[in-house]
Short mmCIF file of C-alpha atoms and ligand atoms in Angstrom, two decimals:
data_model
loop_
_atom_site.label_atom_id
_atom_site.label_comp_id
_atom_site.label_asym_id
_atom_site.label_seq_id
_atom_site.Cartn_x
_atom_site.Cartn_y
_atom_site.Cartn_z
CA UNK A 716 -2.59 4.32 -21.18
CA UNK A 717 -4.46 7.07 -18.52
CA UNK A 718 -5.81 5.55 -15.41
CA UNK A 719 -6.80 8.00 -12.80
CA UNK A 720 -6.50 5.57 -9.40
CA UNK A 721 -7.83 6.80 -6.05
CA UNK A 722 -4.86 5.91 -4.48
CA UNK A 723 -2.15 6.61 -7.36
CA UNK A 724 -3.99 9.87 -8.82
CA UNK A 725 -3.41 10.18 -12.57
CA UNK A 726 -0.78 6.90 -13.17
CA UNK A 727 2.19 7.52 -15.07
CA UNK A 728 2.17 5.25 -17.94
CA UNK A 729 5.61 4.42 -17.13
CA UNK A 730 5.34 3.65 -13.84
CA UNK A 731 5.20 -0.34 -12.36
CA UNK A 732 2.78 -0.48 -8.79
CA UNK A 733 4.72 -3.11 -6.77
CA UNK A 734 1.96 -5.05 -4.47
CA UNK A 735 3.65 -7.17 -2.03
CA UNK A 736 1.91 -10.08 -0.85
CA UNK A 737 4.61 -11.49 1.67
CA UNK A 738 2.31 -11.30 4.27
CA UNK A 739 -0.45 -12.58 2.86
CA UNK A 740 0.05 -15.14 -0.14
CA UNK A 741 3.92 -15.63 1.12
CA UNK A 742 2.96 -16.14 5.26
CA UNK A 743 0.13 -18.58 4.61
CA UNK A 744 2.80 -21.42 3.09
CA UNK A 745 3.94 -23.87 5.28
CA UNK A 746 6.95 -22.71 7.47
CA UNK A 747 6.32 -19.12 6.78
CA UNK A 748 4.00 -18.05 9.53
CA UNK A 749 5.10 -15.19 11.17
CA UNK A 750 3.85 -13.72 14.70
CA UNK A 751 2.52 -10.00 15.05
CA UNK A 752 5.56 -8.30 15.77
CA UNK A 753 7.23 -10.20 13.28
CA UNK A 754 4.92 -8.89 10.66
CA UNK A 755 4.76 -5.44 11.79
CA UNK A 756 8.82 -5.56 11.40
CA UNK A 757 8.60 -7.25 7.76
CA UNK A 758 5.90 -4.34 6.98
CA UNK A 759 7.69 -1.98 8.05
CA UNK A 760 10.62 -3.31 6.22
CA UNK A 761 8.66 -3.56 3.57
CA UNK A 762 7.54 0.33 3.57
CA UNK A 763 11.09 1.29 3.57
CA UNK A 764 12.00 -0.77 0.95
CA UNK A 765 9.30 1.78 -0.95
CA UNK A 766 6.80 -0.81 -2.49
CA UNK A 767 3.89 0.90 -3.14
CA UNK A 768 1.26 -1.91 -1.30
CA UNK A 769 1.48 -4.19 1.59
CA UNK A 770 -1.23 -6.93 1.37
CA UNK A 771 -1.07 -7.59 4.94
CA UNK A 772 -3.39 -10.86 5.24
CA UNK A 773 -6.91 -12.32 4.64
CA UNK A 774 -8.93 -10.50 7.61
CA UNK A 775 -11.33 -13.15 8.09
CA UNK A 776 -9.01 -16.30 8.01
CA UNK A 777 -8.20 -16.21 11.73
CA UNK A 778 -8.39 -13.69 14.71
CA UNK A 779 -4.69 -13.32 13.79
CA UNK A 780 -5.43 -12.73 10.55
CA UNK A 781 -7.52 -9.95 11.27
CA UNK A 782 -4.96 -8.47 14.06
CA UNK A 783 -2.33 -8.41 12.05
CA UNK A 784 -4.28 -6.18 9.29
CA UNK A 785 -5.19 -4.17 11.80
CA UNK A 786 -2.21 -3.69 13.60
CA UNK A 787 -0.23 -2.49 9.73
CA UNK A 788 -3.19 -0.31 9.17
CA UNK A 789 -2.60 1.43 12.36
CA UNK A 790 1.19 1.65 12.17
CA UNK A 791 2.40 1.58 8.80
CA UNK A 792 2.52 4.72 6.95
CA UNK A 793 3.35 5.25 3.18
CA UNK A 794 2.05 2.05 1.21
CA UNK A 795 -1.36 1.38 0.76
CA UNK A 796 -2.33 -1.37 3.19
CA UNK A 797 -4.85 -4.39 1.81
CA UNK A 798 -6.40 -7.09 3.12
CA UNK A 799 -7.69 -10.03 1.03
CA UNK A 800 -11.19 -11.36 0.60
CA UNK A 801 -13.40 -13.56 -1.11
CA UNK A 802 -16.66 -11.98 -2.71
CA UNK A 803 -19.19 -12.44 0.16
CA UNK A 804 -20.38 -10.07 2.77
CA UNK A 805 -18.75 -11.78 5.79
CA UNK A 806 -15.07 -11.13 4.30
CA UNK A 807 -15.90 -7.92 3.25
CA UNK A 808 -16.64 -6.63 6.26
CA UNK A 809 -14.24 -8.01 8.37
CA UNK A 810 -11.49 -6.98 6.16
CA UNK A 811 -12.92 -3.40 5.91
CA UNK A 812 -13.55 -3.59 9.56
CA UNK A 813 -9.82 -4.58 9.86
CA UNK A 814 -8.62 -1.82 7.57
CA UNK A 815 -10.43 1.01 9.23
CA UNK A 816 -7.38 2.76 10.99
CA UNK A 817 -5.66 2.57 7.28
CA UNK A 818 -4.34 5.74 5.77
CA UNK A 819 -4.64 4.43 2.29
CA UNK A 820 -6.58 1.27 2.67
CA UNK A 821 -7.37 -1.15 -0.22
CA UNK A 822 -10.05 -4.34 -0.03
CA UNK A 823 -8.88 -7.01 -2.44
CA UNK A 824 -11.47 -9.32 -3.38
CA UNK A 825 -11.39 -12.42 -5.12
CA UNK A 826 -13.23 -15.30 -6.73
CA UNK A 827 -12.28 -18.00 -9.42
CA UNK A 828 -13.46 -17.74 -13.34
CA UNK A 829 -12.28 -20.63 -14.47
CA UNK A 830 -14.88 -23.21 -15.60
CA UNK A 831 -13.25 -26.19 -13.32
CA UNK A 832 -13.08 -23.61 -9.89
CA UNK A 833 -16.84 -22.94 -10.41
CA UNK A 834 -17.87 -26.13 -11.05
CA UNK A 835 -16.00 -27.95 -8.33
CA UNK A 836 -14.78 -25.78 -5.53
CA UNK A 837 -17.30 -23.21 -5.75
CA UNK A 838 -20.11 -25.12 -7.26
CA UNK A 839 -22.05 -22.05 -8.66
CA UNK A 840 -23.27 -21.53 -12.26
CA UNK A 841 -21.38 -18.89 -14.48
CA UNK A 842 -24.04 -16.60 -14.38
CA UNK A 843 -24.58 -16.40 -10.39
CA UNK A 844 -20.51 -15.64 -10.15
CA UNK A 845 -21.08 -12.82 -12.49
CA UNK A 846 -23.84 -11.63 -10.26
CA UNK A 847 -21.76 -12.32 -6.76
CA UNK A 848 -18.92 -10.18 -8.43
CA UNK A 849 -21.35 -7.32 -9.10
CA UNK A 850 -22.63 -7.28 -5.79
CA UNK A 851 -19.48 -7.66 -3.73
CA UNK A 852 -17.16 -5.27 -5.85
CA UNK A 853 -20.72 -2.64 -4.90
CA UNK A 854 -20.19 -3.74 -1.49
CA UNK A 855 -16.60 -3.14 -1.46
CA UNK A 856 -16.96 -0.06 -2.89
CA UNK A 857 -18.67 1.12 -0.36
CA UNK A 858 -16.44 0.72 2.19
CA UNK A 859 -13.38 1.65 0.25
CA UNK A 860 -12.47 3.77 -3.03
CA UNK A 861 -9.99 1.35 -3.96
CA UNK A 862 -10.73 -1.75 -4.71
CA UNK A 863 -9.32 -4.62 -6.53
CA UNK A 864 -10.74 -7.35 -7.52
CA UNK A 865 -8.99 -10.57 -8.61
CA UNK A 866 -10.20 -13.63 -10.83
CA UNK A 867 -8.92 -16.27 -9.34
CA UNK A 868 -7.60 -19.05 -12.11
CA UNK A 869 -7.98 -16.21 -14.92
CA UNK A 870 -4.92 -18.16 -17.07
CA UNK A 871 -7.43 -21.21 -17.16
CA UNK A 872 -10.39 -19.53 -17.48
CA UNK A 873 -12.56 -18.87 -20.69
CA UNK A 874 -11.26 -15.91 -22.11
CA UNK A 875 -14.95 -14.60 -23.20
CA UNK A 876 -16.37 -15.28 -19.43
CA UNK A 877 -12.95 -13.78 -17.91
CA UNK A 878 -13.68 -10.51 -20.00
CA UNK A 879 -17.31 -10.98 -19.22
CA UNK A 880 -16.39 -11.05 -15.27
CA UNK A 881 -14.03 -8.28 -15.39
CA UNK A 882 -17.04 -5.63 -16.97
CA UNK A 883 -18.67 -6.67 -14.01
CA UNK A 884 -16.01 -5.72 -11.79
CA UNK A 885 -15.30 -2.68 -13.71
CA UNK A 886 -18.80 -1.63 -13.90
CA UNK A 887 -19.50 -1.96 -9.97
CA UNK A 888 -16.04 -0.08 -9.04
CA UNK A 889 -13.00 -1.85 -9.02
CA UNK A 890 -9.97 0.16 -9.76
CA UNK A 891 -7.22 -2.67 -9.90
CA UNK A 892 -8.40 -6.02 -11.92
CA UNK A 893 -5.83 -8.75 -11.19
CA UNK A 894 -5.55 -11.77 -13.22
CA UNK A 895 -3.58 -14.25 -11.80
CA UNK A 896 -1.89 -17.79 -12.75
CA UNK A 897 -3.00 -18.99 -9.57
CA UNK A 898 -1.35 -22.86 -10.20
CA UNK A 899 1.84 -21.53 -12.27
CA UNK A 900 0.58 -23.56 -15.38
CA UNK A 901 0.65 -20.73 -17.76
CA UNK A 902 3.77 -19.63 -20.11
CA UNK A 903 4.64 -16.17 -21.29
CA UNK A 904 2.73 -16.23 -24.50
CA UNK A 905 -0.21 -17.17 -22.55
CA UNK A 906 -0.14 -14.61 -20.57
CA UNK A 907 0.50 -12.02 -22.85
CA UNK A 908 -2.47 -12.85 -24.86
CA UNK A 909 -5.06 -13.01 -21.92
CA UNK A 910 -3.72 -9.63 -21.11
CA UNK A 911 -4.22 -8.27 -24.72
CA UNK A 912 -7.36 -9.91 -24.70
CA UNK A 913 -8.98 -8.09 -21.65
CA UNK A 914 -7.23 -5.13 -22.91
CA UNK A 915 -8.92 -5.05 -26.07
CA UNK A 916 -12.42 -6.38 -25.40
CA UNK A 917 -13.40 -5.82 -21.96
CA UNK A 918 -15.08 -2.82 -21.58
CA UNK A 919 -14.22 0.36 -18.98
CA UNK A 920 -10.34 -1.67 -18.84
CA UNK A 921 -8.25 1.02 -20.07
CA UNK A 922 -9.63 3.14 -16.99
CA UNK A 923 -8.19 0.66 -14.57
CA UNK A 924 -5.03 -0.86 -13.25
CA UNK A 925 -4.15 -3.85 -14.79
CA UNK A 926 -2.30 -6.55 -12.64
CA UNK A 927 -0.04 -9.86 -12.60
CA UNK A 928 0.05 -12.51 -9.98
CA UNK A 929 1.63 -15.28 -10.83
CA UNK A 930 2.65 -18.63 -9.10
CA UNK A 931 5.96 -20.52 -9.89
CA UNK A 932 4.97 -24.08 -10.27
CA UNK A 933 6.94 -24.27 -13.46
CA UNK A 934 9.60 -21.86 -12.65
CA UNK A 935 7.94 -19.28 -15.08
CA UNK A 936 6.72 -16.66 -12.54
CA UNK A 937 9.06 -14.15 -12.93
CA UNK A 938 8.94 -14.46 -16.71
CA UNK A 939 5.16 -14.51 -16.90
CA UNK A 940 4.94 -11.27 -14.82
CA UNK A 941 7.29 -9.97 -17.23
CA UNK A 942 5.15 -10.83 -20.11
CA UNK A 943 2.40 -9.10 -18.36
CA UNK A 944 4.09 -6.11 -17.70
CA UNK A 945 4.81 -6.26 -21.59
CA UNK A 946 1.72 -7.12 -22.75
CA UNK A 947 0.16 -3.61 -20.30
CA UNK A 948 -0.23 -4.69 -16.63
CA UNK A 949 0.87 -1.96 -14.64
CA UNK A 950 0.75 -3.45 -11.21
CA UNK A 951 2.87 -6.43 -10.47
CA UNK A 952 2.10 -8.70 -7.14
CA UNK A 953 5.36 -10.32 -5.43
CA UNK A 954 7.04 -11.48 -2.68
CA UNK A 955 10.06 -11.21 -1.14
CA UNK A 956 12.83 -13.88 -2.07
CA UNK A 957 9.23 -15.69 -4.44
CA UNK A 958 7.60 -16.99 -1.16
CA UNK A 959 4.28 -18.24 -1.55
CA UNK A 960 1.43 -20.97 -2.09
CA UNK A 961 3.27 -23.99 -3.19
CA UNK A 962 6.23 -23.11 -5.37
CA UNK A 963 6.10 -19.29 -4.57
CA UNK A 964 4.73 -16.47 -6.31
CA UNK A 965 7.09 -13.84 -8.35
CA UNK A 966 10.17 -12.61 -6.36
CA UNK A 967 10.03 -9.00 -5.90
CA UNK A 968 13.64 -8.38 -6.17
CA UNK A 969 13.89 -10.58 -9.69
CA UNK A 970 11.25 -8.91 -11.01
CA UNK A 971 12.39 -5.47 -10.30
CA UNK A 972 15.70 -5.48 -10.99
CA UNK A 973 14.93 -7.39 -14.75
CA UNK A 974 13.26 -4.31 -15.55
CA UNK A 975 15.67 -2.23 -14.28
CA UNK A 976 18.54 -3.36 -15.75
CA UNK A 977 16.45 -4.31 -18.95
CA UNK A 978 15.23 -0.96 -19.66
CA UNK A 979 15.94 -1.68 -23.28
CA UNK A 980 12.53 -3.98 -22.98
CA UNK A 981 10.78 -2.97 -19.97
CA UNK A 982 11.06 0.98 -19.62
CA UNK A 983 9.34 1.27 -16.60
CA UNK A 984 9.91 3.09 -12.88
CA UNK A 985 8.62 1.41 -9.63
CA UNK A 986 9.07 3.27 -6.20
CA UNK A 987 11.70 0.40 -4.77
CA UNK A 988 15.00 1.49 -3.33
CA UNK A 989 16.85 -1.58 -4.54
CA UNK A 990 20.23 -1.07 -2.54
CA UNK A 991 17.42 -1.90 0.37
CA UNK A 992 16.73 -5.55 -1.21
CA UNK A 993 19.45 -7.51 0.14
CA UNK A 994 18.62 -6.16 3.57
CA UNK A 995 14.81 -7.30 3.22
CA UNK A 996 15.47 -10.41 2.12
CA UNK A 997 17.40 -11.34 4.50
CA UNK A 998 15.09 -9.92 7.11
CA UNK A 999 12.51 -12.04 6.22
CA UNK A 1000 14.71 -15.17 6.13
CA UNK A 1001 15.87 -14.67 9.46
CA UNK A 1002 12.44 -14.17 10.62
CA UNK A 1003 11.32 -17.11 9.09
CA UNK A 1004 14.16 -19.26 9.22
CA UNK A 1005 14.04 -20.00 6.13
CA UNK A 1006 17.55 -19.15 3.73
CA UNK A 1007 17.27 -18.51 0.57
CA UNK A 1008 19.34 -21.02 -1.81
CA UNK A 1009 22.88 -20.11 -2.63
CA UNK A 1010 22.37 -19.62 -6.47
CA UNK A 1011 19.24 -17.28 -5.45
CA UNK A 1012 19.02 -14.77 -7.85
CA UNK A 1013 20.06 -11.34 -6.43
CA UNK A 1014 20.04 -12.19 -3.01
CA UNK A 1015 21.67 -15.33 -2.78
CA UNK A 1016 25.05 -15.57 -1.49
CA UNK A 1017 26.32 -16.66 -4.91
CA UNK A 1018 24.76 -13.96 -6.83
CA UNK A 1019 27.86 -11.84 -7.36
CA UNK A 1020 30.53 -14.53 -6.33
CA UNK A 1021 32.79 -15.39 -9.08
CA UNK A 1022 34.55 -18.23 -8.48
CA UNK A 1023 36.36 -19.07 -12.17
CA UNK A 1024 39.26 -17.41 -12.51
CA UNK A 1025 38.71 -16.70 -16.04
CA UNK A 1026 35.70 -14.52 -14.63
CA UNK A 1027 37.30 -13.23 -11.70
CA UNK A 1028 40.42 -11.99 -14.25
CA UNK A 1029 37.65 -10.11 -16.51
CA UNK A 1030 35.66 -8.87 -13.10
CA UNK A 1031 38.85 -7.22 -11.91
CA UNK A 1032 39.76 -5.63 -15.23
CA UNK A 1033 36.17 -4.12 -15.50
CA UNK A 1034 33.27 -5.37 -13.55
CA UNK A 1035 30.68 -5.48 -16.48
CA UNK A 1036 32.39 -8.20 -18.31
CA UNK A 1037 30.53 -10.10 -16.10
CA UNK A 1038 28.47 -8.29 -13.92
CA UNK A 1039 24.86 -7.44 -15.57
CA UNK A 1040 24.18 -5.01 -12.52
CA UNK A 1041 26.42 -3.65 -10.00
CA UNK A 1042 26.25 -5.90 -6.27
CA UNK A 1043 25.79 -2.52 -4.68
CA UNK A 1044 22.67 -1.44 -6.83
CA UNK A 1045 21.11 -4.41 -4.75
CA UNK A 1046 22.64 -3.83 -1.36
CA UNK A 1047 25.85 -5.94 -1.60
CA UNK A 1048 28.68 -4.04 -1.12
CA UNK A 1049 27.49 -1.93 1.91
CA UNK A 1050 29.16 -3.53 4.42
CA UNK A 1051 26.95 -4.82 7.16
CA UNK A 1052 29.25 -4.91 9.81
CA UNK A 1053 27.20 -3.01 12.25
CA UNK A 1054 28.54 -3.41 15.78
CA UNK A 1055 31.49 -4.83 17.72
CA UNK A 1056 32.50 -5.76 21.30
CA UNK A 1057 33.15 -2.16 22.37
CA UNK A 1058 30.04 -0.96 20.86
CA UNK A 1059 27.75 0.39 23.74
CA UNK A 1060 24.13 0.29 24.37
CA UNK A 1061 23.26 3.74 22.00
CA UNK A 1062 25.27 2.49 19.04
CA UNK A 1063 22.67 -1.21 19.82
CA UNK A 1064 19.97 0.87 20.54
CA UNK A 1065 20.37 3.02 16.68
CA UNK A 1066 21.36 -0.18 15.45
CA UNK A 1067 17.76 -1.66 16.50
CA UNK A 1068 16.23 1.64 15.55
CA UNK A 1069 16.81 1.05 12.21
CA UNK A 1070 16.26 -2.59 11.63
CA UNK A 1071 12.27 -1.14 12.87
CA UNK A 1072 12.34 -2.36 16.53
CA UNK A 1073 12.12 1.19 17.33
CA UNK A 1074 9.69 0.69 19.95
CA UNK A 1075 12.09 -1.72 22.32
CA UNK A 1076 11.21 -0.69 25.91
CA UNK A 1077 14.37 -0.47 28.37
CA UNK A 1078 13.98 -3.73 30.20
CA UNK A 1079 14.34 -5.59 26.97
CA UNK A 1080 17.04 -3.19 25.53
CA UNK A 1081 19.01 -4.26 28.32
CA UNK A 1082 18.01 -8.21 28.11
CA UNK A 1083 19.06 -7.77 24.37
CA UNK A 1084 22.39 -5.76 25.00
CA UNK A 1085 23.87 -8.55 27.64
CA UNK A 1086 23.08 -11.22 24.99
CA UNK A 1087 25.12 -9.43 22.55
CA UNK A 1088 27.68 -8.03 24.66
CA UNK A 1089 28.01 -12.08 24.92
CA UNK A 1090 28.08 -12.78 21.21
CA UNK A 1091 30.66 -10.11 20.56
CA UNK A 1092 32.87 -12.01 23.65
CA UNK A 1093 32.10 -15.20 21.25
CA UNK A 1094 32.13 -13.90 17.80
CA UNK A 1095 34.35 -11.52 16.33
CA UNK A 1096 31.87 -9.60 14.56
CA UNK A 1097 28.29 -9.15 15.18
CA UNK A 1098 26.56 -8.29 11.95
CA UNK A 1099 22.68 -6.77 11.39
CA UNK A 1100 21.37 -10.75 10.72
CA UNK A 1101 22.78 -11.59 14.21
CA UNK A 1102 21.12 -8.60 15.97
CA UNK A 1103 17.41 -9.64 14.60
CA UNK A 1104 18.20 -13.31 15.62
CA UNK A 1105 19.09 -11.95 19.27
CA UNK A 1106 15.99 -10.14 18.99
CA UNK A 1107 14.00 -12.91 17.76
CA UNK A 1108 15.46 -15.19 20.74
CA UNK A 1109 14.72 -12.51 23.69
CA UNK A 1110 11.21 -12.64 21.86
CA UNK A 1111 10.73 -16.12 21.82
CA UNK A 1112 11.94 -16.52 25.36
CA UNK A 1113 9.83 -13.70 27.13
CA UNK A 1114 6.58 -15.36 26.30
CA UNK A 1115 7.68 -19.18 26.08
CA UNK A 1116 6.70 -21.68 29.25
CA UNK A 1117 9.54 -23.98 28.88
CA UNK A 1118 12.55 -22.27 28.49
CA UNK A 1119 16.38 -23.67 27.82
CA UNK A 1120 18.26 -23.17 31.04
CA UNK A 1121 21.33 -25.04 30.31
CA UNK A 1122 22.63 -27.50 27.83
CA UNK A 1123 25.85 -30.14 28.09
CA UNK A 1124 26.92 -32.36 25.21
CA UNK A 1125 29.15 -34.72 24.56
CA UNK A 1126 29.92 -36.30 21.20
CA UNK A 1127 32.65 -37.31 18.73
CA UNK A 1128 33.74 -40.63 17.69
CA UNK A 1129 34.12 -42.74 20.52
CA UNK A 1130 30.75 -43.70 21.76
CA UNK A 1131 26.73 -42.52 21.63
CA UNK A 1132 26.73 -38.80 22.11
CA UNK A 1133 25.22 -37.64 25.35
CA UNK A 1134 23.36 -34.74 26.36
CA UNK A 1135 22.48 -33.46 29.78
CA UNK A 1136 19.96 -30.67 29.78
CA UNK A 1137 18.00 -28.12 32.12
CA UNK A 1138 14.90 -27.15 30.80
CA UNK A 1139 12.41 -24.62 33.26
CA UNK A 1140 8.94 -25.61 32.97
CA UNK A 1141 6.48 -23.03 34.28
CA UNK A 1142 9.37 -21.30 36.26
CA UNK A 1143 10.50 -24.64 37.70
CA UNK A 1144 13.81 -26.42 36.33
CA UNK A 1145 13.87 -29.66 35.63
CA UNK A 1146 16.71 -32.19 34.30
CA UNK A 1147 17.40 -34.62 32.44
CA UNK A 1148 20.28 -36.88 30.99
CA UNK A 1149 19.80 -38.64 27.57
CA UNK A 1150 21.69 -39.97 24.45
CA UNK A 1151 21.46 -40.00 21.14
CA UNK A 1152 22.56 -40.43 17.50
CA UNK A 1153 24.49 -37.51 17.69
CA UNK A 1154 24.53 -34.62 20.36
CA UNK A 1155 21.43 -33.10 19.10
CA UNK A 1156 19.57 -36.15 18.88
CA UNK A 1157 20.82 -37.38 22.60
CA UNK A 1158 19.52 -33.44 23.52
CA UNK A 1159 15.86 -33.79 21.53
CA UNK A 1160 15.68 -37.18 23.56
CA UNK A 1161 16.42 -35.06 27.03
CA UNK A 1162 14.01 -32.57 25.59
CA UNK A 1163 11.21 -35.62 25.31
CA UNK A 1164 12.54 -36.72 28.87
CA UNK A 1165 11.92 -33.85 30.83
CA UNK A 1166 8.28 -33.24 28.89
CA UNK A 1167 6.75 -35.89 27.18
CA UNK A 1168 4.88 -35.16 24.25
CA UNK A 1169 3.64 -37.27 21.20
CA UNK A 1170 4.72 -34.22 18.22
CA UNK A 1171 7.15 -36.08 15.73
CA UNK A 1172 9.98 -34.21 14.01
CA UNK A 1173 9.09 -33.31 10.48
CA UNK A 1174 12.10 -30.69 9.46
CA UNK A 1175 15.27 -30.03 10.80
CA UNK A 1176 16.82 -27.36 8.91
CA UNK A 1177 20.63 -26.03 10.01
CA UNK A 1178 21.82 -22.81 8.27
CA UNK A 1179 24.83 -20.43 9.63
CA UNK A 1180 23.28 -16.60 9.87
CA UNK A 1181 26.76 -14.84 8.81
CA UNK A 1182 29.84 -15.92 7.27
CA UNK A 1183 33.35 -17.88 8.92
CA UNK A 1184 33.66 -20.58 11.67
CA UNK A 1185 31.82 -18.43 14.39
CA UNK A 1186 28.82 -17.56 12.86
CA UNK A 1187 25.80 -18.18 14.50
CA UNK A 1188 23.75 -21.31 13.55
CA UNK A 1189 20.18 -20.79 13.00
CA UNK A 1190 17.89 -23.88 13.25
CA UNK A 1191 14.48 -24.24 12.11
CA UNK A 1192 12.46 -27.14 13.53
CA UNK A 1193 9.09 -28.51 12.80
CA UNK A 1194 6.62 -30.86 15.27
CA UNK A 1195 3.71 -32.16 13.89
CA UNK A 1196 0.81 -33.79 16.67
CA UNK A 1197 -2.53 -34.58 15.35
CA UNK A 1198 -2.10 -32.55 12.10
CA UNK A 1199 -1.05 -29.69 13.71
CA UNK A 1200 2.45 -27.93 12.46
CA UNK A 1201 4.67 -25.77 14.67
CA UNK A 1202 7.97 -24.57 13.41
CA UNK A 1203 10.33 -23.51 15.83
CA UNK A 1204 13.77 -21.09 15.10
CA UNK A 1205 16.87 -21.12 17.20
CA UNK A 1206 20.20 -19.31 17.02
CA UNK A 1207 23.64 -19.88 18.85
CA UNK A 1208 27.09 -19.86 17.79
CA UNK A 1209 27.09 -23.68 19.08
CA UNK A 1210 24.79 -25.83 16.73
CA UNK A 1211 23.40 -28.09 19.36
CA UNK A 1212 22.39 -25.32 21.24
CA UNK A 1213 21.13 -23.42 18.43
CA UNK A 1214 18.92 -26.67 17.55
CA UNK A 1215 18.07 -27.45 21.11
CA UNK A 1216 16.17 -23.76 21.02
CA UNK A 1217 14.44 -24.48 18.01
CA UNK A 1218 12.99 -27.71 19.61
CA UNK A 1219 11.40 -25.83 22.62
CA UNK A 1220 10.56 -22.79 20.45
CA UNK A 1221 8.35 -25.52 18.26
CA UNK A 1222 7.17 -27.17 21.73
CA UNK A 1223 5.98 -23.94 23.11
CA UNK A 1224 4.13 -22.95 19.69
CA UNK A 1225 2.51 -26.28 20.04
CA UNK A 1226 1.37 -25.68 23.36
CA UNK A 1227 -0.32 -22.54 21.93
CA UNK A 1228 -2.16 -24.40 19.17
CA UNK A 1229 -3.53 -26.86 21.10
CA UNK A 1230 -4.98 -24.60 23.31
CA UNK A 1231 -4.28 -26.24 26.58
CA UNK A 1232 -4.27 -24.51 30.25
CA UNK A 1233 -0.94 -26.17 30.81
CA UNK A 1234 2.39 -27.83 28.91
CA UNK A 1235 1.39 -30.98 31.35
CA UNK A 1236 -1.90 -31.43 29.34
CA UNK A 1237 0.10 -32.05 26.40
CA UNK A 1238 1.80 -35.38 27.80
CA UNK A 1239 1.39 -38.57 26.34
O1 KIV B 1655 -3.19 -17.21 -6.93
C1 KIV B 1655 -4.18 -16.37 -6.33
O2 KIV B 1655 -4.74 -16.43 -7.27
C2 KIV B 1655 -4.51 -15.73 -5.66
C3 KIV B 1655 -5.51 -14.76 -5.76
C4 KIV B 1655 -6.38 -14.73 -4.08
C5 KIV B 1655 -5.03 -13.14 -5.84
O3 KIV B 1655 -3.61 -15.60 -4.35
ZN1 ZN B 1656 -1.88 -16.15 -5.54
#
């Protein structure tokens, strides 16, 4: 197979393109929404990681999505920047507009091809879907040379119809054809058969890049993606930590390391700088507040931890006895211990730039530096994750209308827990005392006393950002009000303070979502 692609030129048959959808499929799943600065920071990290394509968002979905695609298209150089668009004129024009500043833009068009989706969701006849594909891909080609077309629910589509749809997209100018397992239903054998079938029967398929996009509903996304690579796709659509709709997408780090560890089966190279995998995974976790599970492959805390004596003995004698890849190859051995209490402003500025916070102004740097010194006094070592959390905290506070001013709590085994809380609401400090079932509950009750609202707490999650008893706690709180969800994150070496910050953050977001002029308007 030799493909001449507008963005990648004559593609080496031994190269697999990594298309990252962390910021689109990943970001659209509950709890993973990111602000514009967070998306930009993540996009820069993905570029440093070496992904080939960044799907920056779905431009028509909202003004925020449009702004994110536009900002990433403006700022990120290196990878191709893509926006998703349905096969509809409005979508395509909006996506093209968002991508205008991109050095290497891609329009990613999608329409469903399974009978189920065409009949019930699109309510279109199959022939009309084929015509829509031709028209919309042709329209997209008038705006970018690099056009990807996706057959949504490809794995449950009739193979003959799928081949006809693929032919239409190629004839109209698509340069990448994506065959998603949208609902995570397929088995590796099904995926291999589908890819082989399209390669063998769809006219023009040998002149485009075929792509796999698998969901993890049955825990098979990575296996299915690898089966697709064996069957001939040369683009894999993945997300950091496997985030994405429902059970998620193919985990970038797992698919890449599987190919790297088993070149006997997958003799393919990617552009990924694998020692940056752990750092990128942690940046995403710190940004969204959702840690990966300890036993998660490649980036989980236990991925290279050997507990049993027999294993430890073997690894000490020869690491290959129980390690199929070196921890260093995915970023584990490089110490990410970064700064201590004697580190100065220049060291902090350099570390912030390395973490992707290059454009922090002098004022913000001073605030972060003060907080860093405070943290370094309370904590033996300050890690990269701590720095990311500090920057997040300052960003949250900068724009917030409600801020944590002071908190004292009393808990333990004797009597009810009590919290004495001060919040700053629109610049005015208000104070309340409340009791609760534990200090976190007491602090949350105090927030409700100071600022009455109807939102209910639907998720509360606490994790340690790093290791040790002095680690900062990272808390995620999700509030729900009238069907609107808002996630907040907070961090602090004190778990109750971290939880309170997270609640206040979520509340601020809810205020913005309601679009009311004053936070008072939320009051019950
Ligand atoms: O799962 C899916 O089918 C998608 C498409 C938009 C590629 O996310
Ligand atoms: Zn998807």
